[in-house]
Each structure stands twice: as C-alpha cells, then as structure tokens.
mmCIF file of N, CA and C in Angstrom:
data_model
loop_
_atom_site.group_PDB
_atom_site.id
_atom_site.type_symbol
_atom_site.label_atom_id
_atom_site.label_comp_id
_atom_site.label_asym_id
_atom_site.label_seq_id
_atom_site.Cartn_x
_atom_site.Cartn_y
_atom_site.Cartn_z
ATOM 1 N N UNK A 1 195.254 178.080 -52.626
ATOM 2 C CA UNK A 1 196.418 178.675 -52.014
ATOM 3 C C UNK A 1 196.477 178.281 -50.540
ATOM 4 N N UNK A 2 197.646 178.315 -50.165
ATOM 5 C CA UNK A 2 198.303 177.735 -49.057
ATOM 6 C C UNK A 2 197.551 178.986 -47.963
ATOM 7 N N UNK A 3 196.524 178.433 -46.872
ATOM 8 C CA UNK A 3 196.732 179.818 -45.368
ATOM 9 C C UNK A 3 197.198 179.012 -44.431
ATOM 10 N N UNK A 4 197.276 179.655 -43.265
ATOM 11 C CA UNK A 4 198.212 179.750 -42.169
ATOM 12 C C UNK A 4 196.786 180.660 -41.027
ATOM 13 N N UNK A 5 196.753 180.553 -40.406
ATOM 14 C CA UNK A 5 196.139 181.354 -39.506
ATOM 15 C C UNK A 5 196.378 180.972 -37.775
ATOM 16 N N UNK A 6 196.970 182.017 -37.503
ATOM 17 C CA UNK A 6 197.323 182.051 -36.020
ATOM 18 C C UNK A 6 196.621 182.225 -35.119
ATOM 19 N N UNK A 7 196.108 181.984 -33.745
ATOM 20 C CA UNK A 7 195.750 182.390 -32.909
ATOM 21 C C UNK A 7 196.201 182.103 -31.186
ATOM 22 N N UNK A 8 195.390 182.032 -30.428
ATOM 23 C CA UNK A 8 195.461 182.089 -28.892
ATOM 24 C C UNK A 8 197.484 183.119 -28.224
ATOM 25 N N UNK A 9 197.515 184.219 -28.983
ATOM 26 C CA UNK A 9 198.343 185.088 -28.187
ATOM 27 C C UNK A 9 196.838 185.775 -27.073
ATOM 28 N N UNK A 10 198.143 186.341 -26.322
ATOM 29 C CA UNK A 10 197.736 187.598 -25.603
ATOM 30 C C UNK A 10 198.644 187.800 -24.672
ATOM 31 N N UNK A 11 198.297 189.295 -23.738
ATOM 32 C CA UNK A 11 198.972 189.674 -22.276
ATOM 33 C C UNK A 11 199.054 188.643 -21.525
ATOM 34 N N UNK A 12 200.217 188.226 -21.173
ATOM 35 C CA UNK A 12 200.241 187.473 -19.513
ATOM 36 C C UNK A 12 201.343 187.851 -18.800
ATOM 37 N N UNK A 13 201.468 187.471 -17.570
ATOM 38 C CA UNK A 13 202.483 187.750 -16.361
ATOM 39 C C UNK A 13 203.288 186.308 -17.077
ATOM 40 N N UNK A 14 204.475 186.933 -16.836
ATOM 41 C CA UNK A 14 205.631 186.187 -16.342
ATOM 42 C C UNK A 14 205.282 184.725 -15.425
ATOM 43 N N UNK A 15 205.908 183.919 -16.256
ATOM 44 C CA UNK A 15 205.467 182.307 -14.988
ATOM 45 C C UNK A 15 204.170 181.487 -15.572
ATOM 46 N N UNK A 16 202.971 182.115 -16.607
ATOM 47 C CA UNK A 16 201.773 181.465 -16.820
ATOM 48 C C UNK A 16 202.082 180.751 -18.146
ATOM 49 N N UNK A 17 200.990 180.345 -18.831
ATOM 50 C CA UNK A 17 201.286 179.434 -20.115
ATOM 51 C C UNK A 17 200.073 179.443 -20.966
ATOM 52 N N UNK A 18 200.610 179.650 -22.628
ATOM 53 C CA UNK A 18 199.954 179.941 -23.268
ATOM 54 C C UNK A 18 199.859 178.851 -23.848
ATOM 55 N N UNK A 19 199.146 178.516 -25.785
ATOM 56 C CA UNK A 19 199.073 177.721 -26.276
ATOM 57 C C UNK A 19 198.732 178.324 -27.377
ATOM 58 N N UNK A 20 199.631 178.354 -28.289
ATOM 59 C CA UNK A 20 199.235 179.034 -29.488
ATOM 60 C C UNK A 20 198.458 178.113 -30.606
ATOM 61 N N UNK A 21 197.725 178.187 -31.133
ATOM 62 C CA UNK A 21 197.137 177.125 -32.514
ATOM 63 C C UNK A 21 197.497 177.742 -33.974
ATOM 64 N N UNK A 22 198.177 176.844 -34.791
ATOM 65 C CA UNK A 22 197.472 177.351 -36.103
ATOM 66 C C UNK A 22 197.067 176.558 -37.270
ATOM 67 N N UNK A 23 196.364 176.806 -37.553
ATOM 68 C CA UNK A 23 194.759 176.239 -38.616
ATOM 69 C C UNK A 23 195.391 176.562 -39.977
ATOM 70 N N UNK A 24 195.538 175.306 -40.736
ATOM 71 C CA UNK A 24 196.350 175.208 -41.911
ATOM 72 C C UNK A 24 195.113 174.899 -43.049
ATOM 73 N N UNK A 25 194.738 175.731 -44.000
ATOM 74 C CA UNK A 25 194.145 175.205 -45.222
ATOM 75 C C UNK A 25 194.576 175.075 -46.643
ATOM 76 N N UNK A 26 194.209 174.672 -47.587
ATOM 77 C CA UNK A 26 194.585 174.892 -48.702
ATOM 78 C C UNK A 26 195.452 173.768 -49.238
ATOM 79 N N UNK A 27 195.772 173.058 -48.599
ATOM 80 C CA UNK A 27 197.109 172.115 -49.184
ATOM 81 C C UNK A 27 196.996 170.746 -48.573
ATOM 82 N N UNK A 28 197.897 169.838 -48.502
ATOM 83 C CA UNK A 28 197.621 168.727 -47.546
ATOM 84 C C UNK A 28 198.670 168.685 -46.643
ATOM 85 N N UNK A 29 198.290 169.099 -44.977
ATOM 86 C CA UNK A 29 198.613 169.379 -44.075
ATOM 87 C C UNK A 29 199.840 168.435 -43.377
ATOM 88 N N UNK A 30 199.119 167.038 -43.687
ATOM 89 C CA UNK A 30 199.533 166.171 -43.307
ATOM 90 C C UNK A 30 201.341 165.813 -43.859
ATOM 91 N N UNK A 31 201.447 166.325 -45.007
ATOM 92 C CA UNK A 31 202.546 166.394 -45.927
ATOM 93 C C UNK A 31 203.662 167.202 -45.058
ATOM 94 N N UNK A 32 203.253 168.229 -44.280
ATOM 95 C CA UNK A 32 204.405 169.540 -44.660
ATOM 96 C C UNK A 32 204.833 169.327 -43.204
ATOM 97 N N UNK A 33 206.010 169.408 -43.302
ATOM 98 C CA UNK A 33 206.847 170.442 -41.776
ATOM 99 C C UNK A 33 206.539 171.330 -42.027
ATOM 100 N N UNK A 34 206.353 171.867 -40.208
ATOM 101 C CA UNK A 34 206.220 172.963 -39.911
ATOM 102 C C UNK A 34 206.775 173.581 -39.073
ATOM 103 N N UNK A 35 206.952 175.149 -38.506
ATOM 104 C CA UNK A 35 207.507 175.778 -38.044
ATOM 105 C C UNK A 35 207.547 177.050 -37.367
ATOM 106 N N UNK A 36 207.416 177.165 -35.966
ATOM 107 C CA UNK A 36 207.316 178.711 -35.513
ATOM 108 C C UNK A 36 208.351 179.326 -35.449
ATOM 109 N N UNK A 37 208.168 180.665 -35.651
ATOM 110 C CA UNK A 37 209.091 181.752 -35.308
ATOM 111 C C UNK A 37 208.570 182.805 -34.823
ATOM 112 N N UNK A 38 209.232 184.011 -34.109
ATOM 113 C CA UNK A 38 208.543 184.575 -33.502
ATOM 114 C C UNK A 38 209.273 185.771 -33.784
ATOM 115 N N UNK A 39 208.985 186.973 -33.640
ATOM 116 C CA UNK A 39 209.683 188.584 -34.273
ATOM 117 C C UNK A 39 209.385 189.302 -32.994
ATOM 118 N N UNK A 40 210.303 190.588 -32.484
ATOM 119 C CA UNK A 40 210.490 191.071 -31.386
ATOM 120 C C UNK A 40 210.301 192.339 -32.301
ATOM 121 N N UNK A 41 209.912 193.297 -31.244
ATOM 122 C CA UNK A 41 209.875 195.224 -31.682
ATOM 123 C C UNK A 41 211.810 195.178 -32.164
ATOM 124 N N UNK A 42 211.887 195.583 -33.607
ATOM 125 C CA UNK A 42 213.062 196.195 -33.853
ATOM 126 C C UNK A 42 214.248 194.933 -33.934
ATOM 127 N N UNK A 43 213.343 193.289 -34.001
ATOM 128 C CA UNK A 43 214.838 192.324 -33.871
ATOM 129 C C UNK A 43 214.216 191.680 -35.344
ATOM 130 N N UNK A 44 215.121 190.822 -35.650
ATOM 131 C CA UNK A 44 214.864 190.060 -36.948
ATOM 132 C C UNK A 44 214.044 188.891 -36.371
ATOM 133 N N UNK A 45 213.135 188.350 -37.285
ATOM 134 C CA UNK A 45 212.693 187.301 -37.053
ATOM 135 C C UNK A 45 213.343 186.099 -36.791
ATOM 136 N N UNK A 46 212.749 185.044 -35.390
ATOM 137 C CA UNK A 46 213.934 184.406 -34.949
ATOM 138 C C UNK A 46 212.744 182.261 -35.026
ATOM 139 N N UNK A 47 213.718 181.568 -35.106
ATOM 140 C CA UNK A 47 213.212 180.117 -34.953
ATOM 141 C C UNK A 47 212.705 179.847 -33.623
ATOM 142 N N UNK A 48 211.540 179.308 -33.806
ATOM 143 C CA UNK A 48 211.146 178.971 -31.887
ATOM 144 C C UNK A 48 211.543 177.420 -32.129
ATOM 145 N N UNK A 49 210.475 176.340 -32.965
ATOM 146 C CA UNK A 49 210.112 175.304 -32.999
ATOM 147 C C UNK A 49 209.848 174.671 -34.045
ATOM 148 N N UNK A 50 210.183 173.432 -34.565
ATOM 149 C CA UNK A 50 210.020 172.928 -35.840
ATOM 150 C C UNK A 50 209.307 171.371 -35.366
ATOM 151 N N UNK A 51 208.794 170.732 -36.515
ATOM 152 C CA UNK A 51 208.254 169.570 -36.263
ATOM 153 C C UNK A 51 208.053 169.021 -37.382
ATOM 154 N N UNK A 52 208.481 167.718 -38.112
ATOM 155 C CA UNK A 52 208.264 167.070 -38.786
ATOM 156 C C UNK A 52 206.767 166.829 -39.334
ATOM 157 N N UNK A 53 206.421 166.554 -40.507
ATOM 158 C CA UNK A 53 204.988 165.995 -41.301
ATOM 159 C C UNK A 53 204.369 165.072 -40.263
ATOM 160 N N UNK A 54 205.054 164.271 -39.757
ATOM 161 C CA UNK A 54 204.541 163.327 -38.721
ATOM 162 C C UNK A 54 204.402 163.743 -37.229
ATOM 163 N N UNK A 55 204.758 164.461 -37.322
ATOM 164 C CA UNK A 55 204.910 164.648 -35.423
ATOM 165 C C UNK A 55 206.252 163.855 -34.711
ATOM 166 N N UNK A 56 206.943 162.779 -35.496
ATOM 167 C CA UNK A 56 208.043 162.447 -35.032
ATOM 168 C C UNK A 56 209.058 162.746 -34.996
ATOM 169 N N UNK A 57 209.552 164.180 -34.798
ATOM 170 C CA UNK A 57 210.482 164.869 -35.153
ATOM 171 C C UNK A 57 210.144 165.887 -34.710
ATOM 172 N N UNK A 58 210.822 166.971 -33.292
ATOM 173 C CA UNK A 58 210.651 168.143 -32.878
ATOM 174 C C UNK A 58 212.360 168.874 -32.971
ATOM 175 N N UNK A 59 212.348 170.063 -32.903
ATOM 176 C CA UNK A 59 213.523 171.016 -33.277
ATOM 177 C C UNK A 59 213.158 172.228 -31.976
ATOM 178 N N UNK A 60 213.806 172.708 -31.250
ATOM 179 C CA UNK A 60 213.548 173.775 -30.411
ATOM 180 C C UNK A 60 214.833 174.522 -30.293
ATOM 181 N N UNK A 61 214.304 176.393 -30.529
ATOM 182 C CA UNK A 61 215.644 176.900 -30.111
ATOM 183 C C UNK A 61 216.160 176.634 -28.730
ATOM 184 N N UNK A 62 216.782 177.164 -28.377
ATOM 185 C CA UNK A 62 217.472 176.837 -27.036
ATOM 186 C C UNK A 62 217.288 177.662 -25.761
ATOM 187 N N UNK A 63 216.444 178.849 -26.580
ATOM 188 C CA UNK A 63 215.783 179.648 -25.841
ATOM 189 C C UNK A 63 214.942 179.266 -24.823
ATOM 190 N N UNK A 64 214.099 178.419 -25.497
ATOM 191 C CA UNK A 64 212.786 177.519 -25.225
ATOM 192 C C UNK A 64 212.281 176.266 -25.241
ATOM 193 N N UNK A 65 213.875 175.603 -25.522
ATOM 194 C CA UNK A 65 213.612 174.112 -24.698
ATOM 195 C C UNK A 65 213.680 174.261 -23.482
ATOM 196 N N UNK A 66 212.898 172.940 -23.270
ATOM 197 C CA UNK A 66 212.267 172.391 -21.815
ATOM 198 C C UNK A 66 210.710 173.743 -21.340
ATOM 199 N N UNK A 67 210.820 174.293 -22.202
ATOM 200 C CA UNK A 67 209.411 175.523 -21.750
ATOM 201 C C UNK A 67 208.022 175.494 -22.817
ATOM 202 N N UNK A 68 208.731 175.176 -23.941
ATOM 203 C CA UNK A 68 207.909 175.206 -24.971
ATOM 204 C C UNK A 68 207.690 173.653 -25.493
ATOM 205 N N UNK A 69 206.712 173.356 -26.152
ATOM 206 C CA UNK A 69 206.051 172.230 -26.947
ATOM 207 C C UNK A 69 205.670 172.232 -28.240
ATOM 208 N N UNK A 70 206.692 171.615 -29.224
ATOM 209 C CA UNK A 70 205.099 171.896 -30.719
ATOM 210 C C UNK A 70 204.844 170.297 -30.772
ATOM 211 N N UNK A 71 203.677 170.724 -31.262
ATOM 212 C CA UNK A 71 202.914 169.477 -31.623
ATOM 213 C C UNK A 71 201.675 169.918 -32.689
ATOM 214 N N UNK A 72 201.209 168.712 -33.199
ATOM 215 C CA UNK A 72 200.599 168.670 -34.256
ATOM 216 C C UNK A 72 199.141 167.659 -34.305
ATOM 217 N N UNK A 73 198.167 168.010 -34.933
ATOM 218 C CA UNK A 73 196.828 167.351 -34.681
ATOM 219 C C UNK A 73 196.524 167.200 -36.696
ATOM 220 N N UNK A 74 197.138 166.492 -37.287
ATOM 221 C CA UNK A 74 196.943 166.566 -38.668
ATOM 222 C C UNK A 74 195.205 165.952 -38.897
ATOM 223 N N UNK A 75 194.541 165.296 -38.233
ATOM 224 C CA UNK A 75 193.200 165.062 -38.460
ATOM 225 C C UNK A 75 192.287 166.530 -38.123
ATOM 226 N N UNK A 76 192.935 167.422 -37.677
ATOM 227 C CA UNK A 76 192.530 168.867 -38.044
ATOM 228 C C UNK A 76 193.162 169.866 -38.374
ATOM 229 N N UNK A 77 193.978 169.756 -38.839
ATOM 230 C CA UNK A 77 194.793 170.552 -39.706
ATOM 231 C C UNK A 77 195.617 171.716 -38.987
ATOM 232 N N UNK A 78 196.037 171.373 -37.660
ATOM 233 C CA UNK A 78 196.614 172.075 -36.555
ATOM 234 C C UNK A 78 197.708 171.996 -36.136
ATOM 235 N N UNK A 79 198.615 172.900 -36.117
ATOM 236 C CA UNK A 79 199.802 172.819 -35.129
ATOM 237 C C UNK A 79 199.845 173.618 -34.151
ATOM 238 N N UNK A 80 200.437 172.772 -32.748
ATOM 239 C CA UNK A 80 200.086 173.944 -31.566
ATOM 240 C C UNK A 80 201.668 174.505 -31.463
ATOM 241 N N UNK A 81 201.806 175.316 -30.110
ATOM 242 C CA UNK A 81 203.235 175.496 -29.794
ATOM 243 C C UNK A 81 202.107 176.032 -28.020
ATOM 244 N N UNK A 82 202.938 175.015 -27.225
ATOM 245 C CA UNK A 82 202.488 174.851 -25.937
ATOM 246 C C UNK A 82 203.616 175.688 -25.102
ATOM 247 N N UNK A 83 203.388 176.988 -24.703
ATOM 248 C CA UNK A 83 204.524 177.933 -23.977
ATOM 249 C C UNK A 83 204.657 177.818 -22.629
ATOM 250 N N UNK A 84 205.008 177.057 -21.943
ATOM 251 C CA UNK A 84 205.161 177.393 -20.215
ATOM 252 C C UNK A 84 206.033 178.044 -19.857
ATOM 253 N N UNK A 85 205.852 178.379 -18.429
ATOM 254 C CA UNK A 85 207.212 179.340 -18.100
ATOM 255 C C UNK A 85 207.903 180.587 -18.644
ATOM 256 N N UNK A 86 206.713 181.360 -19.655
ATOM 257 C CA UNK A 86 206.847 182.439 -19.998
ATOM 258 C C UNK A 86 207.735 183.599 -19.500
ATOM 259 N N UNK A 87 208.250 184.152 -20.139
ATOM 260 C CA UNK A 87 209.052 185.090 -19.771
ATOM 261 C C UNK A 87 209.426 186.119 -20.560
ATOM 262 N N UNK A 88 209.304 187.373 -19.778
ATOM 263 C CA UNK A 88 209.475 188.860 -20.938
ATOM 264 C C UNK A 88 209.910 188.402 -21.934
ATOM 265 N N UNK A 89 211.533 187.769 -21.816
ATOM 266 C CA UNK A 89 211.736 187.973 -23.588
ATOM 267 C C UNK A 89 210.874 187.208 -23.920
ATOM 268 N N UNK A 90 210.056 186.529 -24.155
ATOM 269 C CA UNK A 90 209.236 185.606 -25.166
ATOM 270 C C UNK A 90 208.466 187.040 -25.878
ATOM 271 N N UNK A 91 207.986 187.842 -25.342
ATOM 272 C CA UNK A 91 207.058 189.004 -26.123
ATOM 273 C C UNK A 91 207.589 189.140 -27.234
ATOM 274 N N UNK A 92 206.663 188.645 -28.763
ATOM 275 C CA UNK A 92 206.834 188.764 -29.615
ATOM 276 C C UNK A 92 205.762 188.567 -30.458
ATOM 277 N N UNK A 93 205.806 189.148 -31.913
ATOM 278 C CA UNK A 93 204.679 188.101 -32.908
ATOM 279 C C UNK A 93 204.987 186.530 -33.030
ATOM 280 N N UNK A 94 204.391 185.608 -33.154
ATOM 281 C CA UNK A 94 204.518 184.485 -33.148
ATOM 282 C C UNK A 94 203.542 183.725 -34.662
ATOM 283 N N UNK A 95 205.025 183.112 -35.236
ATOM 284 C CA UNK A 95 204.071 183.264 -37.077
ATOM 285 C C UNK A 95 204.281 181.811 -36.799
ATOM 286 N N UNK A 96 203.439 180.842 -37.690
ATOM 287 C CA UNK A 96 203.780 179.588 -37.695
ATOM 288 C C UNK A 96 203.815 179.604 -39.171
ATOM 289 N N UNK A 97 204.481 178.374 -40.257
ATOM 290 C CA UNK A 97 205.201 178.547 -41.715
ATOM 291 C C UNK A 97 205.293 177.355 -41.775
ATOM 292 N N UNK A 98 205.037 177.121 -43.331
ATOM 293 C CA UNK A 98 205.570 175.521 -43.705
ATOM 294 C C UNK A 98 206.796 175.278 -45.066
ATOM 295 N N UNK A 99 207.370 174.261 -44.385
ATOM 296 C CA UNK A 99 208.788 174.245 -44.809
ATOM 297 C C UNK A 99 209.057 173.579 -46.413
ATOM 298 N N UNK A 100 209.901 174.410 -46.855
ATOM 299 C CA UNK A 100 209.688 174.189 -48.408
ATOM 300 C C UNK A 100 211.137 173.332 -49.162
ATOM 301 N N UNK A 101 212.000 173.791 -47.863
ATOM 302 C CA UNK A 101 213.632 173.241 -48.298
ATOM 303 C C UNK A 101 213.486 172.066 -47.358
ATOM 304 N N UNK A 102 214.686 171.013 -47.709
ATOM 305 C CA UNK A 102 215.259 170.610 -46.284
ATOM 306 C C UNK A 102 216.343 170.706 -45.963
ATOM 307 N N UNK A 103 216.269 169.860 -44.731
ATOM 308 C CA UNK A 103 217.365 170.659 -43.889
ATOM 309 C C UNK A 103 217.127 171.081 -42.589
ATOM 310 N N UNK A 104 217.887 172.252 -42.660
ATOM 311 C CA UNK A 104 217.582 173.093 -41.236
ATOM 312 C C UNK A 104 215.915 173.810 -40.719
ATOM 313 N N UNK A 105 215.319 173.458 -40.036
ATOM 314 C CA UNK A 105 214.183 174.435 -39.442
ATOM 315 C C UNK A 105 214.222 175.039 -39.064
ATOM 316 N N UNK A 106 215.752 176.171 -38.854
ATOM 317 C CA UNK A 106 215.984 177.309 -38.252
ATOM 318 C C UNK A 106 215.630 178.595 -38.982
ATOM 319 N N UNK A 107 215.636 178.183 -40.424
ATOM 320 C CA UNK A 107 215.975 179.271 -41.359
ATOM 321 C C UNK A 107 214.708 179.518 -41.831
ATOM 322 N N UNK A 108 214.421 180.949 -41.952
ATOM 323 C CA UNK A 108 213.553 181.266 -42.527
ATOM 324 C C UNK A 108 212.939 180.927 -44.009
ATOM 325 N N UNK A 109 214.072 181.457 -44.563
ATOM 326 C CA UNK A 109 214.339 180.464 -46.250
ATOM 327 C C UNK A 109 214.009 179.519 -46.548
ATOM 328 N N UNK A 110 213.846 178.783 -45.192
ATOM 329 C CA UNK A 110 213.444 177.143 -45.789
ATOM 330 C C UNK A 110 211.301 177.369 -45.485
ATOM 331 N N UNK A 111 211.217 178.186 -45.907
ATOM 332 C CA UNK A 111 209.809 178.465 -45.323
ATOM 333 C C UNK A 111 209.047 179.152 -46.803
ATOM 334 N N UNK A 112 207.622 178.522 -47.259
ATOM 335 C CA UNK A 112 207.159 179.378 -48.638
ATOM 336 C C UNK A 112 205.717 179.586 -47.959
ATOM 337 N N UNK A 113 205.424 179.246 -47.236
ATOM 338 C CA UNK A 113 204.188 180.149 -46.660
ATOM 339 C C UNK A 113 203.998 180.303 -44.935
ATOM 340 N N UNK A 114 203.284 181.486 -45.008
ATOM 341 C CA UNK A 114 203.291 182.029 -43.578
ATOM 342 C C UNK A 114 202.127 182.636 -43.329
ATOM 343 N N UNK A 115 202.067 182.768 -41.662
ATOM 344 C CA UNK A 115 200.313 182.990 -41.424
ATOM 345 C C UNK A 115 200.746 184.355 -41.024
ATOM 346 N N UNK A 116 199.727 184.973 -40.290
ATOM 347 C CA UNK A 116 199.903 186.464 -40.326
ATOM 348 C C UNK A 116 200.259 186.755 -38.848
ATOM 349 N N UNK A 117 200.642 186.218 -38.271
ATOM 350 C CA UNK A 117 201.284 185.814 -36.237
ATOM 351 C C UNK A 117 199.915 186.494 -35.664
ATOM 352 N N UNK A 118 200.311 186.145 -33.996
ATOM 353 C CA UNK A 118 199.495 186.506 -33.207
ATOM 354 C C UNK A 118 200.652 186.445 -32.244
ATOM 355 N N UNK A 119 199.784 187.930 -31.413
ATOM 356 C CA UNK A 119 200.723 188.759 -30.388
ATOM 357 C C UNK A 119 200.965 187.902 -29.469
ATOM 358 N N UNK A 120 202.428 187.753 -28.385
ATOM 359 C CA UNK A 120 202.281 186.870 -27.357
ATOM 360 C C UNK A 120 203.020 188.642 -26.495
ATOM 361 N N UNK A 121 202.731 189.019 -25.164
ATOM 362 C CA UNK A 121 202.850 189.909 -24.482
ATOM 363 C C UNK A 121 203.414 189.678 -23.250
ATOM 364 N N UNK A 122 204.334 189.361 -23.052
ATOM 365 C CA UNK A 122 205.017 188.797 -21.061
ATOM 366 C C UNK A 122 205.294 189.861 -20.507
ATOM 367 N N UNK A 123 204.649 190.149 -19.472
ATOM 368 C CA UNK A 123 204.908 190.897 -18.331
ATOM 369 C C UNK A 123 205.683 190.584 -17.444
ATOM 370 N N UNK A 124 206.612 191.779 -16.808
ATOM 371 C CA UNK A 124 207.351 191.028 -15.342
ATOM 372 C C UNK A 124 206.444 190.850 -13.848
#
C-alpha cells in the first residue's frame, strides 16, 4: 500500500522559511505526480503545488508563487515544498498526495492517496 508521510512543519514568525519533505513508500515514486495542499481551521482543503513524475513540470497556486518551491528527489523517494516568505495565512495542515486523474493538479479528486500533513504555524 501506497504511504505518504509528512514532515518538517512547525511555529515560525512571519518573513522565515520552511521546507516541508515527504517520504513516499509503497509504489514506484518515480511514476506519480504529485501534490500539496494545505487545510486551514474551519476552510476546505486548498491546492498549494503540483509537480510532474519528472520534476519537469511545476503548478503553483497563486497564493504562493514566487514564495514557494516543489521539487522532487525520486532517487529517494521525496518531494519537498520549499516555503519562503511565510505569512499568517500560510498557517495550515500541509498534506502532500499523488495524482490519480489527469489533468488539473488543483483538484483534490484527482488525488488516491494522502499522507497524514504536518502543521505549518505563521506568526505576525
């Protein structure tokens, strides 16, 4: 079976930069788009970043272009999402998912497995 496992959230001020990882097993990594999204207290889950099987192909909401980065390390089974320029709204869970439709990387739907997020926290 397909995991997902998230890590490097936490608290930061406003202005610093995180780097989220997540560690893909079970399947062949190298195959799948992938995709973050991130969920707010009380909002629907929303698209951060998408990236092609290859790495040649990035998707960013609009929130978080020019701030954010995904990228991918398939000789370890990793996709990052590189956050600069943090800012309150970014505080959210942050899930990374691999894409099962094609098409759009916005949609959740196009997604059949998911890791269990890790907290990202922006302070003003």
């Amino acid at each position: 079976q397909v995991q997902l496992v998230e890590s490097g959230g936490g608290l930061v001020q406003a202005g610093v930069s995180l780097r989220l990882s997540c560690a893909a097993s079970g399947g062949t990594f190298s195959n799948w788009d992938m995709g973050w999204f991130r969920q707010a207290p009380g909002k629907e889950r929303e698209f951060v970043a998408g990236i092609s099987w290859s790495g040649g192909s990035t998707y960013y909401a609009g929130s978080v272009k020019g701030r954010f980065t995904i990228s991918r390390d398939n000789a370890k089974n990793i996709v990052y999402l590189q956050m600069n320029s943090l800012k309150p709204e970014d505080t959210a869970v942050y899930y990374c998912a691999v894409q099962h439709v094609s098409g759009s990387y916005a949609y959740t739907g196009n997604y059949d497995y998911w890791g269990q997020g890790t907290q990202v926290t922006v302070s003003s």
